[in-house]
Coordinates of C-alpha atoms in Angstrom, one line a residue:
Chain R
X10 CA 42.3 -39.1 -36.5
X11 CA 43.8 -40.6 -33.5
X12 CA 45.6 -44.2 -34.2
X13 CA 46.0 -47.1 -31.9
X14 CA 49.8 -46.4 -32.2
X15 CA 49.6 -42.6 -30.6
X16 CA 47.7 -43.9 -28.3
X17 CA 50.1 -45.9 -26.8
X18 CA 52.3 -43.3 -26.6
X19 CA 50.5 -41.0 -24.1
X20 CA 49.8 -40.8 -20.7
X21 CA 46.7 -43.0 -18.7
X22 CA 45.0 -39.5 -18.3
X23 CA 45.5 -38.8 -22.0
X24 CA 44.5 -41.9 -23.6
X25 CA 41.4 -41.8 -21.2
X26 CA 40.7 -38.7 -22.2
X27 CA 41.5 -39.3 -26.4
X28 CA 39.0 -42.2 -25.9
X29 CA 36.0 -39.6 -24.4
X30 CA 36.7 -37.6 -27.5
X31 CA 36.8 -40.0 -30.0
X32 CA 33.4 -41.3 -28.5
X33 CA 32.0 -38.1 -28.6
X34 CA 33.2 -36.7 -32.6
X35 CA 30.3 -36.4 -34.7
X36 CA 30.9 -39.1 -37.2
X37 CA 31.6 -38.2 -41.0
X38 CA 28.2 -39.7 -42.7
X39 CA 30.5 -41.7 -45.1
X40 CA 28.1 -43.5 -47.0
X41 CA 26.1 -39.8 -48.1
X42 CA 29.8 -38.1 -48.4
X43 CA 30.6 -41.4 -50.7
X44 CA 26.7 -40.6 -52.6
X45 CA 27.2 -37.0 -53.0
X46 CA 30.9 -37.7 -54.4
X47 CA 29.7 -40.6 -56.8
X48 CA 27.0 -38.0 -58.2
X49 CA 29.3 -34.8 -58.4
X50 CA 31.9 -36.7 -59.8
X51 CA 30.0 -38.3 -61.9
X52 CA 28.4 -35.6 -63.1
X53 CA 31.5 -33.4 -63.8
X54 CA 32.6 -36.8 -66.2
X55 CA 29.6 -36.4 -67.9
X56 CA 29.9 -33.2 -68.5
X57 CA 33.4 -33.2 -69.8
X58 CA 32.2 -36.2 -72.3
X59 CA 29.3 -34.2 -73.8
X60 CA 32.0 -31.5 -74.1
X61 CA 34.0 -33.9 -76.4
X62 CA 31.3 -35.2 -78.3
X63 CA 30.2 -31.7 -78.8
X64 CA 33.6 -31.1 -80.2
X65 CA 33.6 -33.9 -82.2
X66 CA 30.0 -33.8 -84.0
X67 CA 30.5 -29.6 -84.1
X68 CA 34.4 -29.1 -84.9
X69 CA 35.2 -32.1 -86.8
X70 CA 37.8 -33.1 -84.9
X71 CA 38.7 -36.8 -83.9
X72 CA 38.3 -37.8 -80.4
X73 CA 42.1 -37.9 -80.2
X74 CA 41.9 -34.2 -80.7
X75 CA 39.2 -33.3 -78.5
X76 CA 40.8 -34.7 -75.7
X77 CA 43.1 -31.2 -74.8
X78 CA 40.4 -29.1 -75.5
X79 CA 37.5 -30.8 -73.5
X80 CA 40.3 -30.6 -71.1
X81 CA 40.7 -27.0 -71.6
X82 CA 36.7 -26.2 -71.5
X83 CA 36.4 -27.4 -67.7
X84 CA 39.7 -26.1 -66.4
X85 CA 38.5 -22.7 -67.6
X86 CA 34.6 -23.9 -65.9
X87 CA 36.1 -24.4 -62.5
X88 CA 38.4 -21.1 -62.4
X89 CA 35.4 -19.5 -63.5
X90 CA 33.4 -20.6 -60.8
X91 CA 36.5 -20.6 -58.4
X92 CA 36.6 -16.9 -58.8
X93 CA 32.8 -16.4 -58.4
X94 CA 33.2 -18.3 -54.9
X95 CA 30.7 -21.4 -56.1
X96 CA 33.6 -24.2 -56.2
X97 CA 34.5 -23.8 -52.4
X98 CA 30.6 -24.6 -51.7
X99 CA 30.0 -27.5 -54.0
X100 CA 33.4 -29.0 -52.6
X101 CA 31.7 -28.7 -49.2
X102 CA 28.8 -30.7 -50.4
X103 CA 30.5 -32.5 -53.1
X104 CA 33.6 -33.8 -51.4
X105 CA 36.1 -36.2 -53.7
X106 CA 33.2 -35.7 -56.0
X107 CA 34.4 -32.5 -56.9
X108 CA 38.2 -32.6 -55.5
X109 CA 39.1 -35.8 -57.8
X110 CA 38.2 -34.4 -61.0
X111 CA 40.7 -32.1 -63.7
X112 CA 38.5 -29.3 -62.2
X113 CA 39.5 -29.8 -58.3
X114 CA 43.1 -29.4 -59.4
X115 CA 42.2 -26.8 -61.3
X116 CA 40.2 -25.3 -58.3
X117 CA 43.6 -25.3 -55.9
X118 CA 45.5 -23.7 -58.4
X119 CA 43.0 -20.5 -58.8
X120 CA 42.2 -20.4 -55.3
X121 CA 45.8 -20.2 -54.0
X122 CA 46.6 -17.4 -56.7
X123 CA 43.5 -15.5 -55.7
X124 CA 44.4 -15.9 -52.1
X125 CA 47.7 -14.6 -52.3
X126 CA 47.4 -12.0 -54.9
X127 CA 47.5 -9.5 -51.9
X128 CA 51.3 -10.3 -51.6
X129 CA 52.3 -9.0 -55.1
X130 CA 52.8 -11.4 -58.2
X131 CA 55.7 -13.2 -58.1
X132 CA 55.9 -13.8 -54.7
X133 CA 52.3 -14.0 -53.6
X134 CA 50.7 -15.5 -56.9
X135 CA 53.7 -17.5 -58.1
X136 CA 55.3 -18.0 -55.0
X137 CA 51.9 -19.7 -53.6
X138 CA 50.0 -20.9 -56.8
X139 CA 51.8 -24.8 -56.4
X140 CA 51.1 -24.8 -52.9
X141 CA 48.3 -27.4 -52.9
X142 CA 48.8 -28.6 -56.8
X143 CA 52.2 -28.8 -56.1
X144 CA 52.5 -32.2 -54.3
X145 CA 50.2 -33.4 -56.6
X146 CA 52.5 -33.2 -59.3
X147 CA 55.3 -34.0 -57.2
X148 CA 53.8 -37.4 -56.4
X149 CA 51.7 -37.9 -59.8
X150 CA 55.6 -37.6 -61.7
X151 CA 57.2 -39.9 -59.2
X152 CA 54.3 -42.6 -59.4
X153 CA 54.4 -41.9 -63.3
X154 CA 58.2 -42.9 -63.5
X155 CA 58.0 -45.9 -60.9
X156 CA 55.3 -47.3 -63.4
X157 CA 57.3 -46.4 -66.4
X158 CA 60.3 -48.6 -65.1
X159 CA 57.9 -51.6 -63.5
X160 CA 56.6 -51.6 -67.3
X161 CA 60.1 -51.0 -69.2
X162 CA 61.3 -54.5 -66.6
X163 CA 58.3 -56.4 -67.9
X164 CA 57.7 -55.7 -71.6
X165 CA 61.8 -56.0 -71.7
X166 CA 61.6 -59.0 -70.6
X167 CA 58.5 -60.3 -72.6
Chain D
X12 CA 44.9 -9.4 -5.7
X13 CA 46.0 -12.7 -6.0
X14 CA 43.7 -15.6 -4.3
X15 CA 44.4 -19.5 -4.4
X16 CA 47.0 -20.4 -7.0
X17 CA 46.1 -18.8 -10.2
X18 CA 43.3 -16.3 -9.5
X19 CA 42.9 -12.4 -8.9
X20 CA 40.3 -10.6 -7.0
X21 CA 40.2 -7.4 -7.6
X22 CA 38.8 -5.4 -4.5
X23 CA 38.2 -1.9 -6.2
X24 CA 35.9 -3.2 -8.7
X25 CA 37.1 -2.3 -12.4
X26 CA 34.0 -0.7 -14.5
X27 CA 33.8 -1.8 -17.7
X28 CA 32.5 1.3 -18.9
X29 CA 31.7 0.9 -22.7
X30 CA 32.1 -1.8 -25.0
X31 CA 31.7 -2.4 -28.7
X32 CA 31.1 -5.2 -31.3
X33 CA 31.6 -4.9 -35.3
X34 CA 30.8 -8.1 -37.2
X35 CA 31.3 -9.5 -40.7
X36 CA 27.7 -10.2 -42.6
X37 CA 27.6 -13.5 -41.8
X38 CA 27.6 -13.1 -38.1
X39 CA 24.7 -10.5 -39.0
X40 CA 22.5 -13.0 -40.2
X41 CA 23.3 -15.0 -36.7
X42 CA 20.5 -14.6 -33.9
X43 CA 22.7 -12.5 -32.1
X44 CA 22.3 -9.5 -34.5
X45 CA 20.7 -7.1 -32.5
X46 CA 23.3 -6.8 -30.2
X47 CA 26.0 -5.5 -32.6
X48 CA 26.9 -2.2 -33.4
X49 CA 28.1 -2.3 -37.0
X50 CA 27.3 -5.3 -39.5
X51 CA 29.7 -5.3 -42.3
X52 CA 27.9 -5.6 -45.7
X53 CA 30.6 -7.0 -47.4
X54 CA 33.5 -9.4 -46.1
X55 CA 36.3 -7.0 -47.6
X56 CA 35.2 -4.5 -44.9
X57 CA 36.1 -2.0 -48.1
X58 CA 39.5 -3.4 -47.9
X59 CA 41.9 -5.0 -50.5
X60 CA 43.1 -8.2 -48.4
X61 CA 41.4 -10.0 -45.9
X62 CA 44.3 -8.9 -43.3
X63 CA 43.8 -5.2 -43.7
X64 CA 39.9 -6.0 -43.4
X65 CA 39.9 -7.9 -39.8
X66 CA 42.3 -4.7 -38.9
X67 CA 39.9 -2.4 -39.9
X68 CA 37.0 -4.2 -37.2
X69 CA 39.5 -3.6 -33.8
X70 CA 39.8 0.0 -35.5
X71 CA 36.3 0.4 -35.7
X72 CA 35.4 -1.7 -32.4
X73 CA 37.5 0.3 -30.6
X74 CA 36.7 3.4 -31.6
X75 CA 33.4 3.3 -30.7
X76 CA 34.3 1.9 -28.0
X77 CA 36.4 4.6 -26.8
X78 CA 33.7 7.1 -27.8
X79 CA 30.7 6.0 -26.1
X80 CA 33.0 5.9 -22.8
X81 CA 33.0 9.9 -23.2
X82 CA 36.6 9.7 -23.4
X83 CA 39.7 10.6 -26.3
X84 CA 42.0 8.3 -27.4
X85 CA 44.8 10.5 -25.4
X86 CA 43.1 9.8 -21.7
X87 CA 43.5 5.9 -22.7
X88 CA 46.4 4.4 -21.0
X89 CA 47.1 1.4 -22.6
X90 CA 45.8 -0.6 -25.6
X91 CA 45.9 -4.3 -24.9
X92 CA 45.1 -6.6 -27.2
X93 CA 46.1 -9.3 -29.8
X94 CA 45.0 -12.0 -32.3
X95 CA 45.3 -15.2 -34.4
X96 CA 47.4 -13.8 -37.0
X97 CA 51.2 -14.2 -37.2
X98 CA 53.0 -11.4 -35.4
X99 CA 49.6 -11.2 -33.7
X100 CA 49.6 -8.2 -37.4
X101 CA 46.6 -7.2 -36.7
X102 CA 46.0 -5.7 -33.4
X103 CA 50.2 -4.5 -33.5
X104 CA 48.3 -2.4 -37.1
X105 CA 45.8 -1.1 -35.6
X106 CA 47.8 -0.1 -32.8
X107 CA 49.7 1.8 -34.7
X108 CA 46.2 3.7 -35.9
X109 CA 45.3 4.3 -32.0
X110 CA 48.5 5.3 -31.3
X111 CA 47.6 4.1 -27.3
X112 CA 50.6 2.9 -25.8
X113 CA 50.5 -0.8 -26.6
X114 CA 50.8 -4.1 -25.0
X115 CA 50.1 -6.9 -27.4
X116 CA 49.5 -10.5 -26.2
X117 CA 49.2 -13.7 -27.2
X118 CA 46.3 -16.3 -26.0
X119 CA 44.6 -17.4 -30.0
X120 CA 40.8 -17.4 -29.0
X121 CA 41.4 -17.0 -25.2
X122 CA 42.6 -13.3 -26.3
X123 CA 39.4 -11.6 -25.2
X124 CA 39.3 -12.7 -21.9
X125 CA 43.1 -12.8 -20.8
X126 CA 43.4 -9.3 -22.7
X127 CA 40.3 -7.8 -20.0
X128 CA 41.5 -9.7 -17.3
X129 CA 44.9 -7.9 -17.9
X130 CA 43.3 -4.8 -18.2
X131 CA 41.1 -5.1 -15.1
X132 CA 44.4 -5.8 -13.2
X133 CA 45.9 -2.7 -14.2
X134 CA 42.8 -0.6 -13.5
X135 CA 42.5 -2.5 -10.3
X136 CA 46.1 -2.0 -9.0
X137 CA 45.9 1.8 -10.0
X138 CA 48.2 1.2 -12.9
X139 CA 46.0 2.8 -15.3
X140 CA 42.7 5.1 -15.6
X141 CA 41.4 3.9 -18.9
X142 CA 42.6 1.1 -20.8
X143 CA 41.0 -0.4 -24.3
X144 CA 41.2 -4.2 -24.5
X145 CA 40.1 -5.4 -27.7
X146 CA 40.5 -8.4 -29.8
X147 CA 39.6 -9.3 -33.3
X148 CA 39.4 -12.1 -35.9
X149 CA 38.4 -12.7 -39.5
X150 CA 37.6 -15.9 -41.5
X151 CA 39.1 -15.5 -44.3
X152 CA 42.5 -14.7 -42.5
X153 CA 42.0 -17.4 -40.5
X154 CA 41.5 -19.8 -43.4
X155 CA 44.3 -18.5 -45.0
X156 CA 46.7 -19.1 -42.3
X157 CA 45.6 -22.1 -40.4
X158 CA 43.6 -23.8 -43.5
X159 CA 43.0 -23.7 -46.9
X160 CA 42.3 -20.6 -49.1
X161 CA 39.0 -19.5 -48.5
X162 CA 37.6 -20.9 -52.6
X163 CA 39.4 -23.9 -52.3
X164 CA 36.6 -26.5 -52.6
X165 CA 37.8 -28.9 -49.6
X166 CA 35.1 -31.0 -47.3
X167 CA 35.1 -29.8 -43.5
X168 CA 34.4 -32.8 -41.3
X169 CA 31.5 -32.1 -38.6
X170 CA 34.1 -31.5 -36.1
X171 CA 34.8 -28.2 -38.0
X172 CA 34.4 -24.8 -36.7
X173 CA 34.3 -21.9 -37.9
X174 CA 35.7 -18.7 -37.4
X175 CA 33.6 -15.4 -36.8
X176 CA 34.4 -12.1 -38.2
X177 CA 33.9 -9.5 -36.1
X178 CA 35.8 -7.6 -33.0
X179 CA 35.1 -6.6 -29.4
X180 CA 36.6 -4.0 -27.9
X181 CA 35.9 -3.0 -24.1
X182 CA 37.4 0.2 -21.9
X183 CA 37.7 -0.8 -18.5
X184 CA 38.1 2.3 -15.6
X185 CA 38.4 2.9 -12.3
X186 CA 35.3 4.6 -11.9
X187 CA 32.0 5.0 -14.0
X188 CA 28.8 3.0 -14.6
X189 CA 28.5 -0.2 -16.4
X190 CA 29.3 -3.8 -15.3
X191 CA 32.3 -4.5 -12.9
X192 CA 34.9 -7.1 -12.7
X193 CA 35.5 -9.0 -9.8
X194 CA 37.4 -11.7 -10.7
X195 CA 39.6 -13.5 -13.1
X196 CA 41.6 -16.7 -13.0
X197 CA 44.3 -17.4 -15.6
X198 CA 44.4 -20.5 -17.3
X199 CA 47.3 -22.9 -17.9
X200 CA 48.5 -24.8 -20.7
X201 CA 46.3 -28.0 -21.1
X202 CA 47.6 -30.4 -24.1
X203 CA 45.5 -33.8 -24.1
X204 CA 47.2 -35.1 -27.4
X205 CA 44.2 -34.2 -29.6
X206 CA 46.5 -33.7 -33.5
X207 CA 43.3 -33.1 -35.6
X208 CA 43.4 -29.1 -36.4
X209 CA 39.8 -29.6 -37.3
X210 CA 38.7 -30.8 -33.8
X211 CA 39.7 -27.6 -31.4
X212 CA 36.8 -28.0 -29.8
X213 CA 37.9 -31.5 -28.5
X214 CA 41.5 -30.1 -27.8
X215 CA 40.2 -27.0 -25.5
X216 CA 37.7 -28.6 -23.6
X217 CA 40.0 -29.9 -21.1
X218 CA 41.4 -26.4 -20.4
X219 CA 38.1 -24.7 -20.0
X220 CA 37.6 -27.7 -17.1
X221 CA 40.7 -26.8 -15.3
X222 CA 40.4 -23.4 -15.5
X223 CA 36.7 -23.2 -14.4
X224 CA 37.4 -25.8 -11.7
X225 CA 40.6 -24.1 -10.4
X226 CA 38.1 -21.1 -10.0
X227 CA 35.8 -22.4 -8.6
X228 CA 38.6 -23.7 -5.6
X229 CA 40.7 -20.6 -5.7
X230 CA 37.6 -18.6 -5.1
X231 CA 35.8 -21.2 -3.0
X232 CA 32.6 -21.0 -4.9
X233 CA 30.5 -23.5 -6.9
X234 CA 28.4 -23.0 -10.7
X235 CA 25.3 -21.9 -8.6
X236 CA 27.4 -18.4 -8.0
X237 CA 26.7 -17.7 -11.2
X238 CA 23.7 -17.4 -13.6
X239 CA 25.5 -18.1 -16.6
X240 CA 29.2 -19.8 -17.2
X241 CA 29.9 -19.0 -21.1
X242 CA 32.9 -20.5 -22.5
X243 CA 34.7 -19.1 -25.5
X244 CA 33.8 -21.2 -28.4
X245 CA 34.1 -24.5 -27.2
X246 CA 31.3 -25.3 -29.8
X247 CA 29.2 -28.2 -30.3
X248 CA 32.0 -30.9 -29.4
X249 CA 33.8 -29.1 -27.0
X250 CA 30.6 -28.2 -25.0
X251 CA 29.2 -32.0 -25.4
X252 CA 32.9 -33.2 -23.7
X253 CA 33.1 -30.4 -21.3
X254 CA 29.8 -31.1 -19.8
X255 CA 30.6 -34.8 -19.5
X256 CA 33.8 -33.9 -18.1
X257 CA 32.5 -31.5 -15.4
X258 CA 29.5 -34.6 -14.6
X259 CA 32.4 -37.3 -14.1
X260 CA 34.6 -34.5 -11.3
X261 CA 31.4 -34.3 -9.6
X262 CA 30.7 -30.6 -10.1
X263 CA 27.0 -29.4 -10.4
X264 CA 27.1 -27.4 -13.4
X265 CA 23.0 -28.0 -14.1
X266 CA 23.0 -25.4 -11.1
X267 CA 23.6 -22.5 -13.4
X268 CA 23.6 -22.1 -17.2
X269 CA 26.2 -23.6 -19.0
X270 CA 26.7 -21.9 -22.2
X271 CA 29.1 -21.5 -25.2
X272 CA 29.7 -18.2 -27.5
X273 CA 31.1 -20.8 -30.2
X274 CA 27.1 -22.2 -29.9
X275 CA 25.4 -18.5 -29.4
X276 CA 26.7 -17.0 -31.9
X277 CA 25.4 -18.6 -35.5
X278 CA 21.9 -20.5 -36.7
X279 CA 22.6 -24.1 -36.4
X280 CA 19.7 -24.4 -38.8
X281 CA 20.4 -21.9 -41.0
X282 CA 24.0 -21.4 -41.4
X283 CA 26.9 -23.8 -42.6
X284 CA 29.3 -23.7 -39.2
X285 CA 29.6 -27.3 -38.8
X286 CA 30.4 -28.0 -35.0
X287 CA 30.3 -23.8 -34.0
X288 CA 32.1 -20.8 -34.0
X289 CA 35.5 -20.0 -32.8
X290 CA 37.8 -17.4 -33.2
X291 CA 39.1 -14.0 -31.0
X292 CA 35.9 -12.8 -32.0
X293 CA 33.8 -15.2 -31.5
X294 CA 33.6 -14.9 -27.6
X295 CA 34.7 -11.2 -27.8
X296 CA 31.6 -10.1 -29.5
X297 CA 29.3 -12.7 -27.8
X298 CA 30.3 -10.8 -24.2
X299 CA 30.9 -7.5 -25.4
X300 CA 28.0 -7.2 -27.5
X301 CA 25.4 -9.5 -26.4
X302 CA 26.1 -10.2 -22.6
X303 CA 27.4 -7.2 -21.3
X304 CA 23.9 -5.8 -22.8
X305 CA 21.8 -8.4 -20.7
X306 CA 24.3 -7.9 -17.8
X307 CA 23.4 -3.5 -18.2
X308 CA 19.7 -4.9 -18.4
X309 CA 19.8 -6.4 -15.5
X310 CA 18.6 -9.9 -17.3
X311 CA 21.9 -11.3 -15.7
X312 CA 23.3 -10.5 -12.4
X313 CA 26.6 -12.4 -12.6
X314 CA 28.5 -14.5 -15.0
X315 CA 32.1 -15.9 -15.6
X316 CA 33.0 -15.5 -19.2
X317 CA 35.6 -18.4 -20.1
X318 CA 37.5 -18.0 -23.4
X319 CA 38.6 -20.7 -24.6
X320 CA 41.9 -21.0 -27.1
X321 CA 43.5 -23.4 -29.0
X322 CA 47.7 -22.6 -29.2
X323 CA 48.3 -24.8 -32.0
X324 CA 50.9 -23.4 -35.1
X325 CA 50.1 -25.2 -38.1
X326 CA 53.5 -25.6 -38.8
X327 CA 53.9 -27.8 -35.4
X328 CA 50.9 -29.8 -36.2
X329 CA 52.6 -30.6 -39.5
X330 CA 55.8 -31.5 -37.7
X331 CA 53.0 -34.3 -35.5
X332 CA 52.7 -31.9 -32.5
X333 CA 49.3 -32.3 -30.5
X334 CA 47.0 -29.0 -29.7
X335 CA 47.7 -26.9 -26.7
X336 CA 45.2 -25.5 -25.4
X337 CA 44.0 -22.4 -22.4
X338 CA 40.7 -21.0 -21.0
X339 CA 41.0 -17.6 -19.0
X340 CA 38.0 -17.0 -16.6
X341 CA 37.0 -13.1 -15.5
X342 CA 33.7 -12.9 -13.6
X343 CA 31.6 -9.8 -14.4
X344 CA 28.6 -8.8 -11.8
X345 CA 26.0 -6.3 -12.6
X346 CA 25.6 -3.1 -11.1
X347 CA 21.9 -2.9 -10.3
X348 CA 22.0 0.6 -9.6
X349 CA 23.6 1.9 -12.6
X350 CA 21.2 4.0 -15.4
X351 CA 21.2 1.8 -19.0
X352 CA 22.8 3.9 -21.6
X353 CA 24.9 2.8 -24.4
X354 CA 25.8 -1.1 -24.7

């Protein structure tokens, strides 16, 4: 919201005024979005272990090998429940709790390519589909190769 | 005519002979259902994109609009109109279905009001018989160009508002029975730094004070002229500031009813809407469908309908602009004499 350092910037009237409506915004109720989050998230990690014991009591395969298709298994939940309209709701209640996991990045990809599916499919679908995920990976490959160099320095040097 | 700086009284009394209201099903399930004339079942409006859906509601609204004024399309002189979407796409569409010679503006939730306020002008200075003002937004559009897409699971803080689905459409005349118009004062650009897109209600209620109080000096009257001030969607926030604002210039607005379509409109209990609703619609169908009923009922005398609009672009508020914002009055009186047909 509104930063001590915009504030300076404006006008007596203005800054008079920003104050009135900072004083009279409903507050987020942090501690119950932070709750509901906790759960949701929590929840969603749960789910996606059970998935990989599953795989690995049923299928015989070695957790190492599970891993990709656990992945797989809640990717294909949340589009599923993208496309029925039920992730949008839960991420109203649910907050980080449901934005954080695999299957809220999942979520902006399928909602972006159902939203712009009126525009045709290259342009609307793949023109829009990295529109949220995009930065995402943008920033998660930049962080990625700032770490990879931070740790090339040090075990180099050790 | 004009009077003061920024107002127009108009002396021969523009009727506002039929009006219409067609609402998306979750407006239906609002307290104000009874007042509509078609609730949508489904969102898609029988549409394939949410764009082609909201323009199907201004064609609907203002076809039955025209209708139940006993009229054709051909005796309507002008169409004006507009809406939140880029290239305002939707009312310039539908145009092109109503084929009314057509003057498209610009004023994001203010549209209703500066759009009959325009048209009342015209009417009143003989520049037209019949003209169709009519206004329309949908939520999903909305979402999709100001927001996120409408499944993407993000949290709305309780600031939020959301916008209605729906469209109002109004044909004001010369002559004929129904409600008149007998004033309007246009608003100016307000901007009190507010940046947070998901705050408008914070960001308009300064304009909706300078406009109502400019009105209230241009015409030389005070809030007890009226039975009811409505402002456009203001909401929860916007309503809360606006009142505090008025209380701190010193003008009595406990003398009349000080309301807020944005507040009217949904179930706070009920329905998800976080702070209220906003949107063309949102005041369009409040006035068109609900008030202009009570005002043919004779429940209200007079009121000043104040839309309310946010002018932001979301590409300026990425670029760190604040939200402008604008509140058009128009004062509509009651004809006590006039027989109750229609809405």
């Amino acid at each position: 919201m509104v930063s001590k350092k915009t504030i300076k910037k404006l006008t007596p009237t203005q800054r008079e005024y920003q104050r009135l409506a900072l004083d009279r915004m409903p507050k987020r109720p942090v501690a119950a979005n932070s709750l509901k989050a906790f759960l949701c998230g929590g929840l969603i990690c749960v789910v996606g272990q059970g998935i990989q014991q599953m795989l690995i009591h049923w299928a015989g395969m070695t957790e190492r090998q599970a891993a990709d298709p656990t992945v797989a298994i809640l990717i294909i939940a949340s589009v599923v429940l993208t496309s029925l309209g039920v992730y949008d709701k839960l991420g109203q209640w649910a907050g980080a709790g449901s934005a954080v996991p695999v299957t809220g990045f999942a979520n902006s990809m399928a909602s972006t390519a159902i939203e712009h599916r009126s525009e045709g499919l290259v342009l609307g679908v793949g023109g829009n589909m990295f529109k949220l995920a995009g930065p995402v990976i943008v920033f998660g490959t930049v962080a990625a190769f700032i770490i990879a160099i931070i740790r090339f320095i040090f075990t180099q040097g050790g | 005519m004009l009077k003061g700086h920024q107002s127009w009284v108009f002396r021969n009394k523009p009727v506002i002979v039929s009006t219409a209201a067609v609402v998306g099903p979750f407006e239906g399930r609002g307290p104000l259902a009874e007042d509509f004339d078609i609730i949508h079942g489904d969102s898609f409006i029988g549409q394939d994109s949410w764009e082609k859906a909201e323009r199907t509601l201004l064609e609907e609204a203002s076809t039955i609009a025209i209708e139940r004024a006993g009229i054709t399309k051909e005796q309507v002189q002008f169409h004006i109109g507009g809406d939140l979407l880029n290239q305002i796409m939707s009312s310039s569409y539908a145009s092109r279905t109503l084929t009314i010679p057509y003057i498209g503006v610009f004023g994001a939730c203010s549209t209703s009001m500066e759009s009959l306020a325009l048209a009342s002008y015209l009417i009143d200075t003989g520049g037209a018989k019949h003209v169709l003002a009519a206004t329309c937004s949908h939520n999903s559009s909305a979402e999709k160009q100001f927001r996120y897409p409408t499944e993407y699971g993000s949290q709305k803080p309780p600031t939020a508002q959301y916008t209605a689905t729906g469209s109002g459409a109004a044909v004001v005349a010369g002559s004929g029975s129904g409600p008149v118009v007998v004033a309007a004062t246009i608003g100016r650009v307000v901007d009190m730094g507010i940046k947070d897109p998901f705050n408008m209600g914070a960001a308009m209620a300064p304009a909706a004070v300078d406009t109502i109080t400019a009105h209230f000096r241009d015409l030389q009257v005070g809030p007890d002229h009226y039975d009811m001030i409505v402002t456009g969607d203001l909401a929860k926030v916007g309503h809360d500031i606006a009142s505090e604002l008025f209380d701190k210039h010193n003008i009595p607005m406990h003398k009349t009813r000080f309301r807020d379509c944005g507040m009217m409109l949904y179930d706070y209990d009920k329905q998800m809407v976080q702070a209220g609703g906003s949107g063309c619609a949102c005041s369009a169908v409040v006035t068109y469908g609900h008030l202009i009923r009570k005002l043919r009922k004779g429940e209200l005398k007079r009121i000043l309908v104040v839309a309310t609009g946010s002018l932001h672009s979301p590409l300026a508020i990425q670029q760190g602009e604040s939200i402008p914002g604008i509140a058009h009055a128009v004062a509509i009186e009651a004809v006590p004499e006039s027989p109750v047909e229609g809405g």
